[in-house]
Coordinates of C-alpha atoms in Angstrom, one line a residue:
X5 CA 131.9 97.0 153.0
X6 CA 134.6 95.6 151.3
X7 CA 136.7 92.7 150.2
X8 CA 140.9 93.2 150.9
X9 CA 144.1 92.3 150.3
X10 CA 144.9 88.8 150.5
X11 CA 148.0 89.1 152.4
X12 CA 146.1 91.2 155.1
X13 CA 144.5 89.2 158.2
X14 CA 140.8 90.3 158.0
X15 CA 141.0 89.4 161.9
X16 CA 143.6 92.7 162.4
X17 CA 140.9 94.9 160.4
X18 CA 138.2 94.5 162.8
X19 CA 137.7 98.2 164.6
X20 CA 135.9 97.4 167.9
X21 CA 132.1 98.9 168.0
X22 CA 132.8 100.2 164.6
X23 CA 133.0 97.3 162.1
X24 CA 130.0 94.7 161.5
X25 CA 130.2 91.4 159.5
X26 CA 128.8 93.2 156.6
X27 CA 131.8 95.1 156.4
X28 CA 134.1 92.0 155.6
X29 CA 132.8 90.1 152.1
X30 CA 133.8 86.6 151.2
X31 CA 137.7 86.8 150.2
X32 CA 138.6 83.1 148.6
X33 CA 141.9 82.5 150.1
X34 CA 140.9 82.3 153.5
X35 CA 137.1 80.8 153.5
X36 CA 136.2 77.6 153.2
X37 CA 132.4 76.4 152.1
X38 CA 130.5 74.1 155.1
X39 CA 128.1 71.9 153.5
X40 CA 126.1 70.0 156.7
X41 CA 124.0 67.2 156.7
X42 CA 123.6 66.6 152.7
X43 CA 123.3 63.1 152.5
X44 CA 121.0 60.8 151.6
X45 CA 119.5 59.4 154.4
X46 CA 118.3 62.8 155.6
X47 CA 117.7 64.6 152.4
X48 CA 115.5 62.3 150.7
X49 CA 113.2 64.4 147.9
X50 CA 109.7 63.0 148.3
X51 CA 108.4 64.5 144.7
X52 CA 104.5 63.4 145.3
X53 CA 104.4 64.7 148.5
X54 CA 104.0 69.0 148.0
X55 CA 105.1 70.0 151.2
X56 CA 107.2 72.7 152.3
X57 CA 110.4 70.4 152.5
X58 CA 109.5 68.4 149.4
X59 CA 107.9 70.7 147.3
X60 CA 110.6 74.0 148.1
X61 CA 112.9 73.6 151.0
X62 CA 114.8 71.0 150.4
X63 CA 114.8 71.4 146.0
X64 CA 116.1 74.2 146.1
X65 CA 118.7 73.6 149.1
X66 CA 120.1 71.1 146.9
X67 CA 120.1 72.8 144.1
X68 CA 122.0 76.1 145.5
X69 CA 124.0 73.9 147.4
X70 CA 125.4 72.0 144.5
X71 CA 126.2 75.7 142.7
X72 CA 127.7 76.6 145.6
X73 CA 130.1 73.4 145.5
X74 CA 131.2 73.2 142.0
X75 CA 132.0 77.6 142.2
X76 CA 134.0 76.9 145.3
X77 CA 135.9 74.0 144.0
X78 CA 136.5 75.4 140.8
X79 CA 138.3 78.5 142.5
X80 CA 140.5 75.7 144.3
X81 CA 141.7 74.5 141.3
X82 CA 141.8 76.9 138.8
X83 CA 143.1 79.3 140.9
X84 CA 147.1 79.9 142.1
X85 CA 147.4 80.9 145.5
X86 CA 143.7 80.3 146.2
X87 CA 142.7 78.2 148.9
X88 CA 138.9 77.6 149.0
X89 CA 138.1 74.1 150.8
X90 CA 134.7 72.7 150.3
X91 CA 134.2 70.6 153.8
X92 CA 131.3 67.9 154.1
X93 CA 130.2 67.1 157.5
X94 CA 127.6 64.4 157.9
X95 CA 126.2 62.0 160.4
X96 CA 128.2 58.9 160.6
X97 CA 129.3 57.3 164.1
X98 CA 132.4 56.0 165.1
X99 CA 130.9 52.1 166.0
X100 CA 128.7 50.0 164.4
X101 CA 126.1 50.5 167.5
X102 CA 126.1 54.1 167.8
X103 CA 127.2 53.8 171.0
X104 CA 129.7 57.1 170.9
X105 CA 127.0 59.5 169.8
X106 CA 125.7 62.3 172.0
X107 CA 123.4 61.8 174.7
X108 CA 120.9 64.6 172.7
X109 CA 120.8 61.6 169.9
X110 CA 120.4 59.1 171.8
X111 CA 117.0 61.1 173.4
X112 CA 116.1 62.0 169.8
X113 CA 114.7 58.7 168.0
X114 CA 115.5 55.8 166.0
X115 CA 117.0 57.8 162.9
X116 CA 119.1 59.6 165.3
X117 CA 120.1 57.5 167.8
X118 CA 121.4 54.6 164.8
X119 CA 123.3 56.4 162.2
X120 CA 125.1 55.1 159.7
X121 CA 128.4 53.5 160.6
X122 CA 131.7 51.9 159.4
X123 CA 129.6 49.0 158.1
X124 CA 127.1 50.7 156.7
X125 CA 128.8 54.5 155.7
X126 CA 126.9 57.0 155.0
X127 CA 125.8 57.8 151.5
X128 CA 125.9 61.1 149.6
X129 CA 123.5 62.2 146.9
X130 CA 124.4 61.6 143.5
X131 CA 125.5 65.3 142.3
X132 CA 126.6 66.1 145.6
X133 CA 129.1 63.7 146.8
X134 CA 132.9 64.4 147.9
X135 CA 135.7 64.2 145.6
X136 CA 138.5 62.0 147.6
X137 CA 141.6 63.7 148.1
X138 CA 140.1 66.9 147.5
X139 CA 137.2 67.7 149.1
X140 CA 137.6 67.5 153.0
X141 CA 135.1 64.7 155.1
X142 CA 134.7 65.4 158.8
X143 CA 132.0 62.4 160.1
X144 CA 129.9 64.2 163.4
X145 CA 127.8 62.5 166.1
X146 CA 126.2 65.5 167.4
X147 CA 124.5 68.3 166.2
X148 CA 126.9 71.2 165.9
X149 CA 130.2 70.1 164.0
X150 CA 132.5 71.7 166.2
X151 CA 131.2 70.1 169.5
X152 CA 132.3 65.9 168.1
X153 CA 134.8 66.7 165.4
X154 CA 138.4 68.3 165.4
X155 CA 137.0 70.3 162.4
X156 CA 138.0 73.9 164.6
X157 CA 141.5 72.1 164.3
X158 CA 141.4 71.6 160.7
X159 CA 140.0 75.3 160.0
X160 CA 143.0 76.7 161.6
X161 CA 145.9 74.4 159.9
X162 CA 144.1 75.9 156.6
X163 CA 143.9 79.0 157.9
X164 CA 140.8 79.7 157.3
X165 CA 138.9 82.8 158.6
X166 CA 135.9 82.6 156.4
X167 CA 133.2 80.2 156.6
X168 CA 130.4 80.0 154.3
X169 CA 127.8 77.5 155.7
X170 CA 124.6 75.8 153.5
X171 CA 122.8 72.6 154.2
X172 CA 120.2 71.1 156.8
X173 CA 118.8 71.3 159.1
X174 CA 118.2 75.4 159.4
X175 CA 117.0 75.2 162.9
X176 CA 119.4 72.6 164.2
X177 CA 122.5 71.8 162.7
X178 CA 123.1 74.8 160.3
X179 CA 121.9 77.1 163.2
X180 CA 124.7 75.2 166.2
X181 CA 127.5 75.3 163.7
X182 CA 127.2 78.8 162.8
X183 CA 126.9 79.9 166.5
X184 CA 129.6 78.0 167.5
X185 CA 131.8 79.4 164.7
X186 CA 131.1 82.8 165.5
X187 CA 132.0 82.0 169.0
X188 CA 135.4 80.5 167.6
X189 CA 136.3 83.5 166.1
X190 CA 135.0 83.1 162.4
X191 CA 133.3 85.5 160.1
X192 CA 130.3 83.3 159.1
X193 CA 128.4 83.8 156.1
X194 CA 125.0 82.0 155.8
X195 CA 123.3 81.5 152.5
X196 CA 119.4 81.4 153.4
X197 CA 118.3 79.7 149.9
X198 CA 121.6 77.2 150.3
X199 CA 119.9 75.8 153.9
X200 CA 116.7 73.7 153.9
X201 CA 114.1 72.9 157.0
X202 CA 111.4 71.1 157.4
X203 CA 108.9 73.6 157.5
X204 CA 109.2 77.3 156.5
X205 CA 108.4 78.8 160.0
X206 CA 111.1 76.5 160.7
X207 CA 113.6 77.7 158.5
X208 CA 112.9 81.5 158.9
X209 CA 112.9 81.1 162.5
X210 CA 116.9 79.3 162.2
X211 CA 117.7 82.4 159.8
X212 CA 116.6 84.9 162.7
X213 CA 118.2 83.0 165.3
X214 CA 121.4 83.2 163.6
X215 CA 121.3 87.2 162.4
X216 CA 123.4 88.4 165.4
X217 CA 125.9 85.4 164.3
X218 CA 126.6 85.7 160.7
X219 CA 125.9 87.5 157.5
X220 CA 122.8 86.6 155.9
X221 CA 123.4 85.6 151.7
X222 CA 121.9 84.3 148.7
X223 CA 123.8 82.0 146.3
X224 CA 124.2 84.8 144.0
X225 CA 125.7 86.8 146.3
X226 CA 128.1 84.0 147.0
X227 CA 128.9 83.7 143.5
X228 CA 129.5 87.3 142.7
X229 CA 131.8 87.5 145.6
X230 CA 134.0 84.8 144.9
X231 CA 134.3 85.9 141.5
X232 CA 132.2 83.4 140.0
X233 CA 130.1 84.1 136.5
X234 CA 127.9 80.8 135.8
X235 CA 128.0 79.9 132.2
X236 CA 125.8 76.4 131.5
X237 CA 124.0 75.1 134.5
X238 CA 123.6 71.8 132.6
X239 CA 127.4 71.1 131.1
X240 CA 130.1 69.7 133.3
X241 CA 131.9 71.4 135.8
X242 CA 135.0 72.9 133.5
X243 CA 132.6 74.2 131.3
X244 CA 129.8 75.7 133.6
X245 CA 131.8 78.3 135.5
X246 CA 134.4 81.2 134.3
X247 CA 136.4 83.6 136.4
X248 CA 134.4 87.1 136.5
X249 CA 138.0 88.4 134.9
X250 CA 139.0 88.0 131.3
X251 CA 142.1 86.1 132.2
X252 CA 140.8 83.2 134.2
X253 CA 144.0 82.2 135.6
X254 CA 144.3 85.5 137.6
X255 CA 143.6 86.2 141.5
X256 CA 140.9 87.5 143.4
X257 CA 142.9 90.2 143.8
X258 CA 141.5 91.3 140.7
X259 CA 137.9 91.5 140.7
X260 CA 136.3 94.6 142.0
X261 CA 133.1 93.6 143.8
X262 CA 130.8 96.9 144.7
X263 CA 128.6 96.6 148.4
X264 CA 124.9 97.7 147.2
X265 CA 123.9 100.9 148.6
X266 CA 122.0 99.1 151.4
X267 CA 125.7 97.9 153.2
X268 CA 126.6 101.7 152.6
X269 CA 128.0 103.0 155.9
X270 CA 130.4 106.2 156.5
X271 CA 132.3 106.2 159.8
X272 CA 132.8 109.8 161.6
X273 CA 132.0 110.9 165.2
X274 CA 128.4 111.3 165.5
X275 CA 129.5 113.4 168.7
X276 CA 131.0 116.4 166.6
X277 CA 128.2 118.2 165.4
X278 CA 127.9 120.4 168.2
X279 CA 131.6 121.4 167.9
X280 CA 131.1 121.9 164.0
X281 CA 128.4 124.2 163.9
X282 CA 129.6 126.5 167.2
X283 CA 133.4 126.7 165.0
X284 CA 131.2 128.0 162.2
X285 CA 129.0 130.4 164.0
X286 CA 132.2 131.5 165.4
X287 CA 134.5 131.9 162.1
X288 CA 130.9 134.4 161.3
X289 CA 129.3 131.7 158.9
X290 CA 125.7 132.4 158.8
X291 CA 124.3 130.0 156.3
X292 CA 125.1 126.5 155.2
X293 CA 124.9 125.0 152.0
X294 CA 124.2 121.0 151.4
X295 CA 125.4 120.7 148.1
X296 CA 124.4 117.0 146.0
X297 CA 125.7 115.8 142.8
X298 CA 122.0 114.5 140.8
X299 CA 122.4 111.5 138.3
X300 CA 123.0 114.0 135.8
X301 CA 126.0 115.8 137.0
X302 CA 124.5 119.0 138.2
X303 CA 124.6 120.6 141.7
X304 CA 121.9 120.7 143.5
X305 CA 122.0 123.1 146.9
X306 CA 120.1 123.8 149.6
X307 CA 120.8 126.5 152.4
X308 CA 120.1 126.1 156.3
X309 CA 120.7 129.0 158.6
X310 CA 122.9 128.4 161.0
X311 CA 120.9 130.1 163.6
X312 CA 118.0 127.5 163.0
X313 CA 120.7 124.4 163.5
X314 CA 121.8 125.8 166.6
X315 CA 118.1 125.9 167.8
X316 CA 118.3 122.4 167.5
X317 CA 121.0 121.5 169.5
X318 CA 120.3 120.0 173.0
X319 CA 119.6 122.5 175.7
X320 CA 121.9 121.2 178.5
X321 CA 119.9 123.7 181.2
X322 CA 116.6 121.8 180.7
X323 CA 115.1 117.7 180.0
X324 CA 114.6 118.2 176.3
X325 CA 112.7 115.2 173.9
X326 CA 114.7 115.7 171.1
X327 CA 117.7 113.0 172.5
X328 CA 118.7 111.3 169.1
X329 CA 117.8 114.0 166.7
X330 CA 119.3 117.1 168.7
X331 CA 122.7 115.3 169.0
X332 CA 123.4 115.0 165.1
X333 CA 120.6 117.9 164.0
X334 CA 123.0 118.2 160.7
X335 CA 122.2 114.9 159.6
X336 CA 117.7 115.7 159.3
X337 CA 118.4 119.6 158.5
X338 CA 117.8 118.7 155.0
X339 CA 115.6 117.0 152.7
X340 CA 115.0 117.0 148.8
X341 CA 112.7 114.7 146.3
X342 CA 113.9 112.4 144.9
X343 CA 112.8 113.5 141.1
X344 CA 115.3 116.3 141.7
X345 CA 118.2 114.1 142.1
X346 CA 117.1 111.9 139.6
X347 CA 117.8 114.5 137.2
X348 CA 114.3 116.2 137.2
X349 CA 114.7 118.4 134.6
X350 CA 115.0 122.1 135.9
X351 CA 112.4 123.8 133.6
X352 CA 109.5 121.1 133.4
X353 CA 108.4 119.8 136.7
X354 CA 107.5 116.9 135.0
X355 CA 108.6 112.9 135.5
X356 CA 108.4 110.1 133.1
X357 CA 105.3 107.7 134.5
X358 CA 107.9 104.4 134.0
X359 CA 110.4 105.5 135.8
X360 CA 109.0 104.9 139.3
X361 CA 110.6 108.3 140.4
X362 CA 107.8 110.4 142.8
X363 CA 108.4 113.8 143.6
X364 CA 106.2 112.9 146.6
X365 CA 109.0 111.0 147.9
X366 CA 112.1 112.6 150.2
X367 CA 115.7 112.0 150.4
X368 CA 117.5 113.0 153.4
X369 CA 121.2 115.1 152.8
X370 CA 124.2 113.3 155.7
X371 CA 126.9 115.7 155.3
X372 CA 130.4 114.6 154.7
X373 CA 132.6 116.6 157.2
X374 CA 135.3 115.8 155.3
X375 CA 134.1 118.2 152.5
X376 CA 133.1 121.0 154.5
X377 CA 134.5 124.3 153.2
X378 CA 133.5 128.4 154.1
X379 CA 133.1 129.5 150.8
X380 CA 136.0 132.4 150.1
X381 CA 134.0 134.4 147.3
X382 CA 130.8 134.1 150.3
X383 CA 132.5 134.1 153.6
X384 CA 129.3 134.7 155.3
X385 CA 128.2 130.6 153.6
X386 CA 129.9 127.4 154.3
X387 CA 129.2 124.1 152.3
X388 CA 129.2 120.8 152.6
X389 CA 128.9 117.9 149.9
X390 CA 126.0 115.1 151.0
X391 CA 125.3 111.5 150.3
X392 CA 121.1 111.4 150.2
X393 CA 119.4 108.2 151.9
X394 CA 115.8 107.0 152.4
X395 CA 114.0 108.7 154.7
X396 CA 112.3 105.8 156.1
X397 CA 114.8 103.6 156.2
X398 CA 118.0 105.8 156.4
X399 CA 119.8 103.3 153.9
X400 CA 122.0 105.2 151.0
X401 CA 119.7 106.0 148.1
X402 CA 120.9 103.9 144.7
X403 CA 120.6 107.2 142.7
X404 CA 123.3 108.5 145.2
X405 CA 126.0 109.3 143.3
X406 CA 128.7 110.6 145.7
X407 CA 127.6 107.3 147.6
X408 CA 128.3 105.0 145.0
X409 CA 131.7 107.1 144.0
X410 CA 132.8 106.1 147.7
X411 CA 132.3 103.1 147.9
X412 CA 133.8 102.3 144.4
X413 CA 136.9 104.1 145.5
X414 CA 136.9 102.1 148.9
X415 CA 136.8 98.7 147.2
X416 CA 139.7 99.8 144.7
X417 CA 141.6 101.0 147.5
X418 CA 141.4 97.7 149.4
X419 CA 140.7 95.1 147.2
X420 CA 142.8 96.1 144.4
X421 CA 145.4 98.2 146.1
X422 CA 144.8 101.7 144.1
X423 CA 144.6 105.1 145.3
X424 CA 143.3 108.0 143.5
X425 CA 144.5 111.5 144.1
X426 CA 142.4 113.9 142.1
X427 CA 142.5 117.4 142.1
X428 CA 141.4 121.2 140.3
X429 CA 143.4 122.1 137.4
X430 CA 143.7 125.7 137.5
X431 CA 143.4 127.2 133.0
X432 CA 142.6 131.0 133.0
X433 CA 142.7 133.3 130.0
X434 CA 144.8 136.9 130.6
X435 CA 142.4 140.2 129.3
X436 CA 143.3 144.0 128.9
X437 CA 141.5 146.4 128.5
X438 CA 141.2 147.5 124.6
X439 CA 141.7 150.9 123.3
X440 CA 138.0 151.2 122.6
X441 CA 137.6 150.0 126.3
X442 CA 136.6 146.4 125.1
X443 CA 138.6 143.5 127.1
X444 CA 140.9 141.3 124.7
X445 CA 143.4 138.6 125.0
X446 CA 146.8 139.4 126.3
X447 CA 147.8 137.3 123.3
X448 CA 146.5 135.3 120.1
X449 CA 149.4 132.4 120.1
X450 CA 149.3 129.0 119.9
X451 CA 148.7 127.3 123.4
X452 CA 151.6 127.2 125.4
X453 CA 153.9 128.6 123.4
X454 CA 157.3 130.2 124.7
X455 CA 157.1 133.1 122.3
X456 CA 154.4 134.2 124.8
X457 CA 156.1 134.1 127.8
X458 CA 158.6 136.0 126.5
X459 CA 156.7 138.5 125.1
X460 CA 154.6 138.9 128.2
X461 CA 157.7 139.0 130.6
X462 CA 156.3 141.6 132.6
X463 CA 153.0 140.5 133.0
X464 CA 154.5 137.6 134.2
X465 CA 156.9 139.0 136.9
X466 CA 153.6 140.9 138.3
X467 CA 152.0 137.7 139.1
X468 CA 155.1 136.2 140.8
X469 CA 155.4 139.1 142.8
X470 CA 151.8 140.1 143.4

């Protein structure tokens, strides 16, 4: 997962059956933040009733939500070239007598089927009402947005692609908008502790329905991905929120947000195991190494015959069980604790109590194809470098190091637009063999010095020609 370049459509990065909405954070040019419903005939706080909706849902959506609006219009103007929109969509009909709002209203009650109108508009709550000229208004009559409004229109002149959606209710309104979105061709983003129902079976059951529609945030998560660091929840808005950068005037394109190991995912063809180990067995490897980097920069390496991975490939000349395992058996070959790649230290099987680390529990080795090498001092061993998840859960393991070296270099690569090329330095010392028959330096001058190489001409010439 990653955020990208700005001048990149995230649309055109989509790789069918490949990519999921985790892969594609919140990029602040192209999202704007939905806030539905917020207003104060339908979000009253009742403080002496403690109820769900008055005691937790609705507090806190108001709160979250109201982080949420001052973050995303301080990026709008504080920030060149960055066009977040905060959008307020609310119930309001067209006439004075309701008589244009859906039919689904008009079935649903008094509050419903009279909303407020041009005589009587509709009133916002005191922290979170719309800044005229700024902040965008779309009045609805129904209960997804995008089914009485124009607001898909809107979205499109702003080119938006991005839409981060809070408000009320979960079930309802929040849950119709973000389907229909989705349906439109937006990546949706929904921040759970930003939305408020009236219950909360009510609300958890709107966040489930929405999970195959959208991404599923917290206002944190929100804020860290826009580049937002709060300072002083109480002072005003100037003075409350700073740029995660030094320079606060400068571009998204500058902050380097890092996916948590549990959006890890590495793309290769799950179908090419088969074909890797047969090419090995073939070149005469007989062993394979799964090599790990711990926490503490040491290797760590564990060898699997090859004979025993091919026994665990299907059999195509009988029914076999083994139908997800056998077609990837590289991927469970291995296992290790996870005090060893903690950094267990090699001499003293022993763990500090505090630091939650069990030898009891097991990391699974994933090879990285891309890594695999037959070893040319063992030609007879091949191995490959691993990443080391959960073997429950098969999520990357946070003490993963090559994990979290990926994805850093993903994010640089397409968030910030740098590439690292890194490679061996080859340094060797030349010996001879001494009179006494003791090995000693070719030479005893200073380090690259010239007066060696001509001195040592020869020696030279032998390993240009040799």
């Amino acid at each position: 997962m990653a955020s990208f370049a700005t001048s990149t459509s995230l649309r055109s990065l989509v790789n069918p059956g490949v990519s999921s909405r985790k892969d594609f954070l919140i990029r602040p040019p192209s999202m704007a933040l939905l806030v539905i419903d917020v207003q104060e005939s339908l979000t009253k706080v009742d403080a002496s009733n403690g109820n769900y909706k008055n005691a937790i849902g609705f507090p806190r959506m108001i709160k979250n939500t109201k982080r949420l609006v001052d973050a995303v219009r301080f990026n709008r103007d504080n920030r060149d070239g960055c066009g977040s929109e905060v959008i307020f969509t609310y119930l309001e009909a067209l006439t004075d007598d309701s008589r244009d709002v859906s039919l689904d209203y008009k079935l649903s009650g008094p509050l419903l089927s009279n909303l407020p109108n041009p005589s009587a508009p509709a009133k916002f709550l005191p922290d979170l009402t719309p800044i005229s000229g700024k902040d965008i208004c779309v009045p609805k009559t129904s209960c997804s947005v995008f089914t009485s409004t124009n607001l898909n229109y809107i979205l499109r002149n702003l080119n938006i692609e991005q839409i981060v959606v809070c408000g009320q209710l979960t079930d309802q309104c929040v849950e119709s908008a973000v389907r229909d979105a989705a349906d439109l061709g937006y990546f949706v983003s929904v921040v759970e502790d930003a939305c408020g129902a009236k219950t909360e079976d009510c609300h958890r059951k709107g966040l489930h329905g929405m999970k195959g529609f959208s991404r599923r945030v917290t206002t944190d998560q929100v804020l860290q991905e826009i580049g937002i660091v709060e300072i002083n929840a109480k002072a005003g808005n100037e003075e409350c929120m700073r740029l995660n950068q030094a320079d606060a005037v400068e571009s998204r394109s500058h902050t380097l947000s890092i996916p948590p190991s549990s959006e890890y995912v590495r793309n290769y063809d799950r179908g090419s195991h088969s074909a890797i180990i047969r090419s090995l067995r073939a070149a005469g490897v007989k062993f394979l190494r799964y090599a790990v980097v711990d926490v503490y920069n040491s290797m760590r390496c564990k060898t699997v015959p090859i004979s025993h991975i091919m026994s665990q490939l299907p059999n195509r000349t009988r029914q076999t069980w083994r139908t997800v395992s056998s077609s990837r058996p590289l991927d469970n070959a291995v296992s290790i604790a996870e005090g060893c790649i903690a950094g267990m230290v090699s001499y003293a099987d022993k763990i500090v109590t505090s630091s939650n680390l069990s030898a009891r529990n097991v990391l699974v080795l994933r090879p990285d194809f891309c890594s695999l090498r037959i070893l040319p001092y063992a030609p007879q061993t091949a191995m490959v470098m691993c990443t080391v998840h959960n073997q429950q859960t098969n999520k990357l393991s946070p003490l993963c190091t090559r994990g979290l070296l990926e994805r850093v270099l993903h994010v640089a690569r397409e968030d910030l637009g740098i590439e690292f090329c890194v490679g061996a330095e080859l340094e060797f010392m030349l010996y001879r063999t001494g009179p006494s028959g003791v090995p000693e330096p070719v030479d005893i001058s200073t380090f690259a010095s010239s007066l060696t190489l001509n001195e040592q001409v020869k020696i030279c010439f032998y390993f240009v020609v040799y």
